[in-house]
């Protein structure tokens, strides 16, 4: 197998659409000796040979789509190899479009927003990930030198299906990749299949794995209900005048956060100005999260104490708490859920920034997201259930004797009845819903000036990007 930073002669010949003999002759012409098709060629030499052969290509072969001299589009849309971790576990599929399909993909990605009506990519990704992949695999190195476009796409089930032959990757005539079909379901007219390359699975560099996991993380976070409709409705029922400053700060922070994410979706980049605004949003939202966690923990402890009381004493304390503090406690729990969701959107924005500007920080950001998700799930699971306290108050009344209920403690009974009718809707004790598996993806290529471009594709493009 060729050393890191080299490409085999036969691989280089396949990428640039020439025979091994032509490549060997070109290598001799530039002063580099190679014995056969398996001989490794350094990157710098491969680039010189590629330029030389492309300049010497007959005009009939430069025109794609006609005749035997066209590129490899006639044999399929491209090839794919499996990306695995150091332990051999599957991570993703690395697909390489053939030259003609690469051209179509780039045309599609560079269409203007005016033509499409939306931005054709989900944002930028740091190019360092491509450097690591290129050093790890001649499959990548040769393709970049030949101007081909790569796409990283996949999930464990997709990888399993491709490996055992029950699934296949397909590409449309627009250069879209990611259509995963069961082989038994038949063919789709107008689509080209990707063939598995005759290469061993590529051991994915750590940074590439982190980037891919980071993209998966953005998809999972985007699935969280961040519209906060429930919070907006609860704010109208809550005691707004008592905490107008807090609620005003939260509302303003949410507007700024939505604007930041909308700007990134429109421009495809995360600017330093957006990062500064995000820091202020994070501070405002984080302070409310911590404030309400403290308030709700105090409520939980009070309810535990009241739950230990019984009879008239328990009914008195339960009714007093429910009537005096119950509505505010329910409001605090609803607000906490809302700001926790907003905090997850902050983490999503931070992850976008790391993917573009600090790829080595992606793993740390993912660890932080996992920690917060666990912390918030535990907080929701331990929420005090006000409905249970209402039931406890009624049970305490039942424990009282007839004489107390109907004569000496009639006022307590009325307070319990009033408390039982309060619409105290607290949060359900359940963790966040499981996120369904999706095909996360990004594309990368090298332009004629040697600059690497990497684009994160929006959710759904793993199935039909374009």
Tab-separated table of C-alpha atoms in Angstrom:
chain	number	residue	atom	x	y	z
A	1	UNK	CA	0.000	0.000	0.000
A	2	UNK	CA	1.459	3.439	-0.874
A	3	UNK	CA	2.933	5.485	1.959
A	4	UNK	CA	1.111	8.463	3.414
A	5	UNK	CA	1.488	11.440	1.077
A	6	UNK	CA	1.831	9.267	-2.031
A	7	UNK	CA	-0.495	7.756	-4.615
A	8	UNK	CA	-0.108	4.549	-6.610
A	9	UNK	CA	0.443	4.842	-10.361
A	10	UNK	CA	-2.704	2.854	-11.200
A	11	UNK	CA	-4.794	5.035	-8.872
A	12	UNK	CA	-3.437	8.223	-10.413
A	13	UNK	CA	-4.132	6.868	-13.895
A	14	UNK	CA	-7.727	6.077	-12.992
A	15	UNK	CA	-8.321	9.528	-11.488
A	16	UNK	CA	-7.048	11.493	-14.479
A	17	UNK	CA	-8.505	9.147	-17.091
A	18	UNK	CA	-5.244	7.839	-18.618
A	19	UNK	CA	-3.635	4.419	-18.928
A	20	UNK	CA	-0.912	3.255	-16.578
A	21	UNK	CA	1.501	3.249	-19.522
A	22	UNK	CA	0.765	6.923	-20.239
A	23	UNK	CA	1.329	7.820	-16.592
A	24	UNK	CA	4.604	5.860	-16.446
A	25	UNK	CA	5.818	7.673	-19.582
A	26	UNK	CA	4.867	11.035	-18.077
A	27	UNK	CA	6.730	10.164	-14.885
A	28	UNK	CA	9.835	9.368	-16.924
A	29	UNK	CA	9.427	12.714	-18.705
A	30	UNK	CA	9.525	14.638	-15.419
A	31	UNK	CA	12.518	12.648	-14.170
A	32	UNK	CA	10.780	10.236	-11.782
A	33	UNK	CA	11.225	6.474	-12.199
A	34	UNK	CA	8.356	4.106	-11.385
A	35	UNK	CA	8.517	0.364	-12.013
A	36	UNK	CA	4.834	-0.531	-12.399
A	37	UNK	CA	1.256	0.384	-11.558
A	38	UNK	CA	1.759	-0.291	-7.836
A	39	UNK	CA	4.697	2.106	-7.478
A	40	UNK	CA	4.082	5.031	-5.084
A	41	UNK	CA	4.316	8.564	-6.455
A	42	UNK	CA	4.904	11.590	-4.167
A	43	UNK	CA	2.162	14.212	-4.136
A	44	UNK	CA	4.280	16.935	-5.737
A	45	UNK	CA	5.286	14.634	-8.623
A	46	UNK	CA	1.696	13.446	-9.067
A	47	UNK	CA	0.544	17.051	-9.422
A	48	UNK	CA	3.169	17.744	-12.122
A	49	UNK	CA	2.210	14.607	-14.030
A	50	UNK	CA	-1.492	15.417	-13.766
A	51	UNK	CA	-0.953	18.909	-15.185
A	52	UNK	CA	1.252	17.561	-17.972
A	53	UNK	CA	-1.212	14.892	-19.073
A	54	UNK	CA	-4.225	17.200	-18.834
A	55	UNK	CA	-2.469	19.737	-21.050
A	56	UNK	CA	-1.588	17.018	-23.557
A	57	UNK	CA	-5.109	15.521	-23.633
A	58	UNK	CA	-6.545	15.525	-27.182
A	59	UNK	CA	-9.502	17.853	-27.723
A	60	UNK	CA	-11.823	14.885	-28.402
A	61	UNK	CA	-11.086	13.582	-24.899
A	62	UNK	CA	-11.695	16.912	-23.144
A	63	UNK	CA	-15.344	16.934	-24.159
A	64	UNK	CA	-17.325	14.933	-21.648
A	65	UNK	CA	-20.275	12.794	-22.581
A	66	UNK	CA	-19.299	11.824	-26.161
A	67	UNK	CA	-17.121	8.965	-27.365
A	68	UNK	CA	-14.788	6.571	-25.647
A	69	UNK	CA	-12.422	9.394	-24.713
A	70	UNK	CA	-14.862	10.854	-22.192
A	71	UNK	CA	-14.139	10.553	-18.485
A	72	UNK	CA	-15.387	7.730	-16.354
A	73	UNK	CA	-18.971	9.013	-16.164
A	74	UNK	CA	-20.047	6.176	-18.439
A	75	UNK	CA	-19.099	3.592	-15.810
A	76	UNK	CA	-20.925	5.201	-12.879
A	77	UNK	CA	-21.099	8.277	-10.696
A	78	UNK	CA	-17.978	7.396	-8.720
A	79	UNK	CA	-16.602	5.194	-5.979
A	80	UNK	CA	-16.812	4.872	-2.224
A	81	UNK	CA	-14.659	3.526	0.570
A	82	UNK	CA	-15.506	2.876	4.182
A	83	UNK	CA	-14.144	5.140	6.904
A	84	UNK	CA	-13.459	3.291	10.143
A	85	UNK	CA	-12.150	4.353	13.532
A	86	UNK	CA	-8.851	3.152	15.052
A	87	UNK	CA	-10.756	0.246	16.622
A	88	UNK	CA	-12.231	-0.782	13.262
A	89	UNK	CA	-15.717	0.510	14.070
A	90	UNK	CA	-17.609	2.037	11.101
A	91	UNK	CA	-17.833	5.821	11.007
A	92	UNK	CA	-18.964	6.957	7.564
A	93	UNK	CA	-18.825	6.436	3.818
A	94	UNK	CA	-16.338	8.491	1.806
A	95	UNK	CA	-17.680	8.836	-1.746
A	96	UNK	CA	-15.673	10.283	-4.642
A	97	UNK	CA	-17.583	11.699	-7.596
A	98	UNK	CA	-16.086	11.068	-11.016
A	99	UNK	CA	-14.857	14.195	-12.882
A	100	UNK	CA	-18.123	14.836	-14.729
A	101	UNK	CA	-20.262	14.364	-11.625
A	102	UNK	CA	-17.820	16.539	-9.657
A	103	UNK	CA	-18.390	19.355	-12.110
A	104	UNK	CA	-22.137	19.053	-11.671
A	105	UNK	CA	-21.864	19.009	-7.892
A	106	UNK	CA	-19.765	22.174	-7.886
A	107	UNK	CA	-22.170	23.900	-10.241
A	108	UNK	CA	-25.005	23.018	-7.910
A	109	UNK	CA	-23.183	24.203	-4.791
A	110	UNK	CA	-22.208	27.518	-6.349
A	111	UNK	CA	-25.633	28.517	-7.609
A	112	UNK	CA	-26.692	31.855	-6.209
A	113	UNK	CA	-29.321	32.229	-3.523
A	114	UNK	CA	-31.422	34.165	-6.018
A	115	UNK	CA	-31.572	31.190	-8.381
A	116	UNK	CA	-32.325	28.579	-5.748
A	117	UNK	CA	-34.349	30.561	-3.264
A	118	UNK	CA	-32.234	29.090	-0.451
A	119	UNK	CA	-28.592	28.632	0.487
A	120	UNK	CA	-27.263	25.388	-1.097
A	121	UNK	CA	-25.175	24.411	1.923
A	122	UNK	CA	-25.498	24.312	5.686
A	123	UNK	CA	-22.299	26.221	6.416
A	124	UNK	CA	-18.551	25.907	6.305
A	125	UNK	CA	-16.349	23.298	7.958
A	126	UNK	CA	-12.697	23.783	8.854
A	127	UNK	CA	-10.426	22.523	6.026
A	128	UNK	CA	-8.023	20.862	8.468
A	129	UNK	CA	-10.173	17.729	8.311
A	130	UNK	CA	-9.346	17.320	4.607
A	131	UNK	CA	-5.604	17.567	5.257
A	132	UNK	CA	-5.876	14.696	7.711
A	133	UNK	CA	-7.942	12.572	5.329
A	134	UNK	CA	-5.605	13.274	2.406
A	135	UNK	CA	-2.594	12.188	4.446
A	136	UNK	CA	-4.399	9.039	5.536
A	137	UNK	CA	-5.532	7.848	2.121
A	138	UNK	CA	-4.181	7.982	-1.443
A	139	UNK	CA	-7.832	7.619	-2.472
A	140	UNK	CA	-8.402	11.181	-1.233
A	141	UNK	CA	-5.055	12.568	-2.321
A	142	UNK	CA	-5.409	11.398	-5.905
A	143	UNK	CA	-8.971	12.647	-6.173
A	144	UNK	CA	-8.107	16.111	-4.900
A	145	UNK	CA	-5.272	16.347	-7.398
A	146	UNK	CA	-7.695	15.388	-10.158
A	147	UNK	CA	-10.229	18.058	-9.153
A	148	UNK	CA	-12.802	15.589	-7.903
A	149	UNK	CA	-15.420	16.245	-5.238
A	150	UNK	CA	-15.799	14.056	-2.167
A	151	UNK	CA	-18.745	13.586	0.111
A	152	UNK	CA	-18.762	12.031	3.569
A	153	UNK	CA	-22.119	10.482	4.368
A	154	UNK	CA	-23.501	7.616	6.382
A	155	UNK	CA	-24.907	6.038	9.495
A	156	UNK	CA	-24.162	2.639	11.076
A	157	UNK	CA	-27.178	1.036	9.374
A	158	UNK	CA	-26.204	2.485	5.999
A	159	UNK	CA	-22.652	1.190	6.413
A	160	UNK	CA	-23.934	-2.247	7.345
A	161	UNK	CA	-26.234	-2.353	4.329
A	162	UNK	CA	-23.506	-1.296	1.917
A	163	UNK	CA	-21.101	-3.792	3.385
A	164	UNK	CA	-23.429	-6.785	3.097
A	165	UNK	CA	-24.725	-5.732	-0.326
A	166	UNK	CA	-28.352	-5.120	0.628
A	167	UNK	CA	-28.053	-1.372	-0.025
A	168	UNK	CA	-26.429	0.775	-2.660
A	169	UNK	CA	-25.431	4.419	-3.043
A	170	UNK	CA	-26.855	6.301	-6.011
A	171	UNK	CA	-26.357	9.734	-7.567
A	172	UNK	CA	-28.772	11.784	-9.649
A	173	UNK	CA	-27.835	13.579	-12.834
A	174	UNK	CA	-27.635	16.771	-10.752
A	175	UNK	CA	-24.772	15.345	-8.747
A	176	UNK	CA	-26.842	14.516	-5.682
A	177	UNK	CA	-25.466	11.685	-3.560
A	178	UNK	CA	-26.887	9.832	-0.647
A	179	UNK	CA	-29.906	8.005	-2.047
A	180	UNK	CA	-29.774	4.705	-0.228
A	181	UNK	CA	-31.827	1.986	-1.868
A	182	UNK	CA	-32.603	-1.593	-1.035
A	183	UNK	CA	-31.260	-3.605	-3.972
A	184	UNK	CA	-34.428	-5.708	-4.027
A	185	UNK	CA	-36.586	-2.615	-4.671
A	186	UNK	CA	-35.357	-2.188	-8.238
A	187	UNK	CA	-33.605	0.539	-10.225
A	188	UNK	CA	-34.469	4.205	-10.579
A	189	UNK	CA	-34.116	5.583	-14.095
A	190	UNK	CA	-31.711	8.469	-14.543
A	191	UNK	CA	-29.500	7.712	-11.534
A	192	UNK	CA	-25.931	6.447	-11.505
A	193	UNK	CA	-24.589	3.966	-9.001
A	194	UNK	CA	-21.470	4.404	-6.894
A	195	UNK	CA	-19.212	1.367	-6.924
A	196	UNK	CA	-17.061	0.238	-4.017
A	197	UNK	CA	-13.386	1.027	-4.643
A	198	UNK	CA	-10.897	-1.806	-4.558
A	199	UNK	CA	-9.265	-0.393	-1.437
A	200	UNK	CA	-9.198	-1.457	2.183
A	201	UNK	CA	-11.284	0.636	4.610
A	202	UNK	CA	-9.546	3.887	5.484
A	203	UNK	CA	-8.662	4.372	9.139
A	204	UNK	CA	-10.228	7.751	9.778
A	205	UNK	CA	-8.020	10.341	11.516
A	206	UNK	CA	-9.327	11.486	14.887
A	207	UNK	CA	-10.081	14.987	13.648
A	208	UNK	CA	-12.185	13.642	10.770
A	209	UNK	CA	-14.190	11.502	13.207
A	210	UNK	CA	-14.715	14.515	15.471
A	211	UNK	CA	-15.954	16.632	12.567
A	212	UNK	CA	-18.376	13.928	11.441
A	213	UNK	CA	-19.684	13.454	14.971
A	214	UNK	CA	-19.985	17.233	15.248
A	215	UNK	CA	-22.181	17.357	12.157
A	216	UNK	CA	-24.312	14.581	13.619
A	217	UNK	CA	-24.563	16.668	16.777
A	218	UNK	CA	-25.900	19.697	14.925
A	219	UNK	CA	-28.606	17.544	13.364
A	220	UNK	CA	-29.619	16.134	16.728
A	221	UNK	CA	-29.722	19.583	18.331
A	222	UNK	CA	-31.769	21.007	15.482
A	223	UNK	CA	-34.435	18.386	16.225
A	224	UNK	CA	-35.091	19.922	19.656
A	225	UNK	CA	-38.256	21.982	19.644
A	226	UNK	CA	-36.735	25.467	19.854
A	227	UNK	CA	-39.718	27.587	18.876
A	228	UNK	CA	-40.674	27.874	22.508
A	229	UNK	CA	-44.381	28.216	21.726
A	230	UNK	CA	-45.235	26.668	25.042
A	231	UNK	CA	-43.151	29.230	26.880
A	232	UNK	CA	-44.766	32.097	25.029
A	233	UNK	CA	-48.223	30.859	26.038
A	234	UNK	CA	-47.195	30.276	29.628
A	235	UNK	CA	-45.729	33.762	29.900
A	236	UNK	CA	-49.163	35.227	29.277
A	237	UNK	CA	-50.535	33.189	32.183
A	238	UNK	CA	-47.612	33.806	34.518
A	239	UNK	CA	-46.994	36.592	36.953
A	240	UNK	CA	-45.288	38.811	34.413
A	241	UNK	CA	-45.234	41.985	36.469
A	242	UNK	CA	-43.364	40.245	39.273
A	243	UNK	CA	-40.427	39.304	37.044
A	244	UNK	CA	-40.732	41.532	34.003
A	245	UNK	CA	-36.986	42.208	33.905
A	246	UNK	CA	-36.080	38.510	33.780
A	247	UNK	CA	-38.672	37.677	31.158
A	248	UNK	CA	-37.733	40.713	29.089
A	249	UNK	CA	-34.073	39.650	29.070
A	250	UNK	CA	-35.002	36.126	28.059
A	251	UNK	CA	-37.227	37.272	25.210
A	252	UNK	CA	-34.563	39.630	23.896
A	253	UNK	CA	-31.889	36.914	24.108
A	254	UNK	CA	-34.101	34.531	22.157
A	255	UNK	CA	-34.649	37.082	19.391
A	256	UNK	CA	-30.902	37.670	19.104
A	257	UNK	CA	-30.217	33.913	19.109
A	258	UNK	CA	-32.746	33.315	16.337
A	259	UNK	CA	-31.163	36.130	14.333
A	260	UNK	CA	-27.664	34.662	14.761
A	261	UNK	CA	-28.734	31.221	13.565
A	262	UNK	CA	-30.703	32.718	10.669
A	263	UNK	CA	-27.674	34.760	9.602
A	264	UNK	CA	-25.429	31.685	9.664
A	265	UNK	CA	-27.985	29.750	7.623
A	266	UNK	CA	-28.088	32.569	5.063
A	267	UNK	CA	-24.365	33.346	4.774
A	268	UNK	CA	-23.018	29.855	5.448
A	269	UNK	CA	-20.414	31.230	7.852
A	270	UNK	CA	-20.091	32.134	11.518
A	271	UNK	CA	-18.532	35.594	11.826
A	272	UNK	CA	-16.649	37.068	14.839
A	273	UNK	CA	-19.506	39.535	15.336
A	274	UNK	CA	-21.967	36.656	15.612
A	275	UNK	CA	-19.706	35.041	18.207
A	276	UNK	CA	-19.710	38.225	20.322
A	277	UNK	CA	-23.494	38.445	20.207
A	278	UNK	CA	-23.752	34.765	21.043
A	279	UNK	CA	-21.632	35.277	24.175
A	280	UNK	CA	-24.092	37.862	25.480
A	281	UNK	CA	-27.034	35.575	24.700
A	282	UNK	CA	-25.327	32.684	26.459
A	283	UNK	CA	-24.822	34.782	29.589
A	284	UNK	CA	-28.462	35.926	29.667
A	285	UNK	CA	-29.915	32.453	29.114
A	286	UNK	CA	-27.446	30.684	31.391
A	287	UNK	CA	-28.240	32.962	34.335
A	288	UNK	CA	-31.975	32.219	34.035
A	289	UNK	CA	-31.288	28.472	33.820
A	290	UNK	CA	-29.288	28.556	37.045
A	291	UNK	CA	-31.829	30.838	38.762
A	292	UNK	CA	-34.760	28.563	37.988
A	293	UNK	CA	-32.863	25.398	38.895
A	294	UNK	CA	-32.370	26.883	42.369
A	295	UNK	CA	-36.019	27.948	42.655
A	296	UNK	CA	-37.351	24.557	41.569
A	297	UNK	CA	-35.031	22.660	43.894
A	298	UNK	CA	-36.456	24.745	46.757
A	299	UNK	CA	-39.989	23.816	45.653
A	300	UNK	CA	-39.054	20.135	45.490
A	301	UNK	CA	-37.739	20.195	49.061
A	302	UNK	CA	-40.880	21.954	50.320
A	303	UNK	CA	-43.089	19.354	48.656
A	304	UNK	CA	-41.084	16.536	50.224
A	305	UNK	CA	-41.631	18.077	53.650
A	306	UNK	CA	-45.366	18.593	53.085
A	307	UNK	CA	-45.766	15.032	51.771
A	308	UNK	CA	-44.653	13.727	55.178
A	309	UNK	CA	-47.580	15.471	56.913
A	310	UNK	CA	-51.043	13.927	57.145
A	311	UNK	CA	-54.565	14.680	58.310
A	312	UNK	CA	-55.574	18.247	58.999
A	313	UNK	CA	-51.948	19.394	59.343
A	314	UNK	CA	-51.055	17.982	55.909
A	315	UNK	CA	-54.168	19.462	54.301
A	316	UNK	CA	-53.422	22.913	55.740
A	317	UNK	CA	-49.833	23.023	54.519
A	318	UNK	CA	-50.583	21.477	51.089
A	319	UNK	CA	-53.494	23.854	50.407
A	320	UNK	CA	-51.490	26.870	51.558
A	321	UNK	CA	-48.561	26.044	49.284
A	322	UNK	CA	-50.716	25.259	46.263
A	323	UNK	CA	-52.839	28.400	46.566
A	324	UNK	CA	-49.994	30.767	47.396
A	325	UNK	CA	-46.995	29.382	45.478
A	326	UNK	CA	-48.363	26.766	43.096
A	327	UNK	CA	-49.003	28.954	40.013
A	328	UNK	CA	-45.578	30.574	40.276
A	329	UNK	CA	-43.860	27.183	40.722
A	330	UNK	CA	-45.597	25.823	37.617
A	331	UNK	CA	-44.562	28.928	35.699
A	332	UNK	CA	-40.935	28.575	36.872
A	333	UNK	CA	-40.806	24.972	35.627
A	334	UNK	CA	-42.255	25.901	32.250
A	335	UNK	CA	-39.780	28.751	31.930
A	336	UNK	CA	-36.879	26.482	32.903
A	337	UNK	CA	-37.741	23.980	30.162
A	338	UNK	CA	-37.921	26.829	27.665
A	339	UNK	CA	-34.535	28.300	28.582
A	340	UNK	CA	-32.946	24.842	28.657
A	341	UNK	CA	-34.108	24.367	25.072
A	342	UNK	CA	-32.734	27.799	24.236
A	343	UNK	CA	-29.438	26.834	25.872
A	344	UNK	CA	-29.283	23.793	23.581
A	345	UNK	CA	-29.613	26.166	20.624
A	346	UNK	CA	-26.690	28.155	22.028
A	347	UNK	CA	-24.665	24.942	22.076
A	348	UNK	CA	-25.729	24.299	18.480
A	349	UNK	CA	-24.393	27.719	17.491
A	350	UNK	CA	-21.146	27.095	19.393
A	351	UNK	CA	-20.768	23.803	17.558
A	352	UNK	CA	-21.236	25.522	14.187
A	353	UNK	CA	-18.468	27.960	15.097
A	354	UNK	CA	-16.131	25.138	16.149
A	355	UNK	CA	-16.774	23.184	12.929
A	356	UNK	CA	-15.740	26.191	10.868
A	357	UNK	CA	-13.049	27.925	12.908
A	358	UNK	CA	-11.794	25.492	15.556
A	359	UNK	CA	-12.250	21.859	14.418
A	360	UNK	CA	-9.945	20.563	17.148
A	361	UNK	CA	-12.441	21.922	19.699
A	362	UNK	CA	-15.385	19.961	18.267
A	363	UNK	CA	-14.927	16.949	20.534
A	364	UNK	CA	-14.879	19.160	23.644
A	365	UNK	CA	-18.046	20.909	22.515
A	366	UNK	CA	-19.739	17.547	21.920
A	367	UNK	CA	-18.724	16.403	25.409
A	368	UNK	CA	-20.232	19.592	26.839
A	369	UNK	CA	-23.463	18.971	24.936
A	370	UNK	CA	-23.642	15.421	26.267
A	371	UNK	CA	-23.090	16.662	29.821
A	372	UNK	CA	-25.770	19.330	29.511
A	373	UNK	CA	-28.240	16.918	27.954
A	374	UNK	CA	-27.746	14.521	30.851
A	375	UNK	CA	-27.971	17.312	33.426
A	376	UNK	CA	-31.175	18.724	31.951
A	377	UNK	CA	-32.766	15.293	31.591
A	378	UNK	CA	-32.090	14.607	35.259
A	379	UNK	CA	-33.483	18.006	36.225
A	380	UNK	CA	-36.722	17.355	34.319
A	381	UNK	CA	-37.033	13.840	35.723
A	382	UNK	CA	-36.794	15.245	39.274
A	383	UNK	CA	-39.296	18.071	38.768
A	384	UNK	CA	-41.813	18.333	41.648
A	385	UNK	CA	-45.221	17.241	40.400
A	386	UNK	CA	-47.820	19.716	41.641
A	387	UNK	CA	-50.638	17.397	40.621
A	388	UNK	CA	-49.347	14.835	43.116
A	389	UNK	CA	-49.500	17.468	45.858
A	390	UNK	CA	-53.125	18.207	44.939
A	391	UNK	CA	-53.889	14.490	45.322
A	392	UNK	CA	-52.035	14.441	48.653
A	393	UNK	CA	-54.146	17.374	49.917
A	394	UNK	CA	-57.374	15.534	49.068
A	395	UNK	CA	-56.051	12.364	50.728
A	396	UNK	CA	-55.302	14.359	53.887
A	397	UNK	CA	-58.900	15.602	53.946
A	398	UNK	CA	-60.136	12.003	53.665
A	399	UNK	CA	-58.015	11.092	56.687
A	400	UNK	CA	-59.826	13.696	58.770
A	401	UNK	CA	-62.872	12.579	60.712
A	402	UNK	CA	-66.410	13.552	59.762
A	403	UNK	CA	-66.551	16.058	62.628
A	404	UNK	CA	-63.416	17.895	61.430
A	405	UNK	CA	-64.365	17.895	57.750
A	406	UNK	CA	-67.861	19.231	58.296
A	407	UNK	CA	-67.566	21.400	61.407
A	408	UNK	CA	-64.223	22.367	62.924
A	409	UNK	CA	-62.088	22.385	59.750
A	410	UNK	CA	-64.544	23.443	57.073
A	411	UNK	CA	-62.270	26.347	56.079
A	412	UNK	CA	-59.358	23.946	55.471
A	413	UNK	CA	-61.562	21.755	53.296
A	414	UNK	CA	-62.613	24.763	51.201
A	415	UNK	CA	-58.946	25.730	50.695
A	416	UNK	CA	-58.137	22.194	49.566
A	417	UNK	CA	-61.059	22.235	47.130
A	418	UNK	CA	-59.870	25.560	45.719
A	419	UNK	CA	-56.322	24.254	45.363
A	420	UNK	CA	-57.602	21.127	43.598
A	421	UNK	CA	-59.134	23.240	40.815
A	422	UNK	CA	-55.959	25.234	40.018
A	423	UNK	CA	-54.561	24.521	36.504
A	424	UNK	CA	-51.082	23.662	37.775
A	425	UNK	CA	-49.438	22.199	34.683
A	426	UNK	CA	-45.870	21.285	35.526
A	427	UNK	CA	-43.453	19.499	33.249
A	428	UNK	CA	-43.902	15.772	32.625
A	429	UNK	CA	-41.260	13.508	34.116
A	430	UNK	CA	-39.620	12.348	30.933
A	431	UNK	CA	-36.291	12.877	29.317
A	432	UNK	CA	-35.785	14.292	25.864
A	433	UNK	CA	-37.139	12.128	23.058
A	434	UNK	CA	-34.690	9.893	21.276
A	435	UNK	CA	-33.373	11.416	18.080
A	436	UNK	CA	-33.935	9.276	15.023
A	437	UNK	CA	-30.941	8.274	12.966
A	438	UNK	CA	-30.198	10.506	9.987
A	439	UNK	CA	-27.552	10.605	7.265
A	440	UNK	CA	-25.256	13.474	8.152
A	441	UNK	CA	-22.917	14.699	5.438
A	442	UNK	CA	-20.408	17.195	4.131
A	443	UNK	CA	-18.567	17.698	0.852
A	444	UNK	CA	-15.015	18.845	0.107
A	445	UNK	CA	-12.878	19.615	-2.934
A	446	UNK	CA	-9.755	21.493	-4.030
A	447	UNK	CA	-10.028	24.376	-6.483
A	448	UNK	CA	-7.491	25.089	-9.277
A	449	UNK	CA	-5.594	27.437	-6.921
A	450	UNK	CA	-5.071	24.631	-4.440
A	451	UNK	CA	-7.514	25.969	-1.842
A	452	UNK	CA	-9.566	23.402	0.076
A	453	UNK	CA	-13.305	23.973	0.449
A	454	UNK	CA	-15.474	22.043	2.894
A	455	UNK	CA	-19.233	22.514	3.170
A	456	UNK	CA	-21.618	21.164	5.768
A	457	UNK	CA	-24.809	20.027	4.079
A	458	UNK	CA	-28.178	20.757	5.659
A	459	UNK	CA	-30.256	18.027	7.233
A	460	UNK	CA	-31.912	15.779	4.680
A	461	UNK	CA	-29.124	16.105	2.127
A	462	UNK	CA	-27.709	12.823	3.330
A	463	UNK	CA	-30.574	11.270	1.432
A	464	UNK	CA	-30.752	13.565	-1.567
A	465	UNK	CA	-28.259	16.391	-1.523
A	466	UNK	CA	-28.549	19.009	-4.175
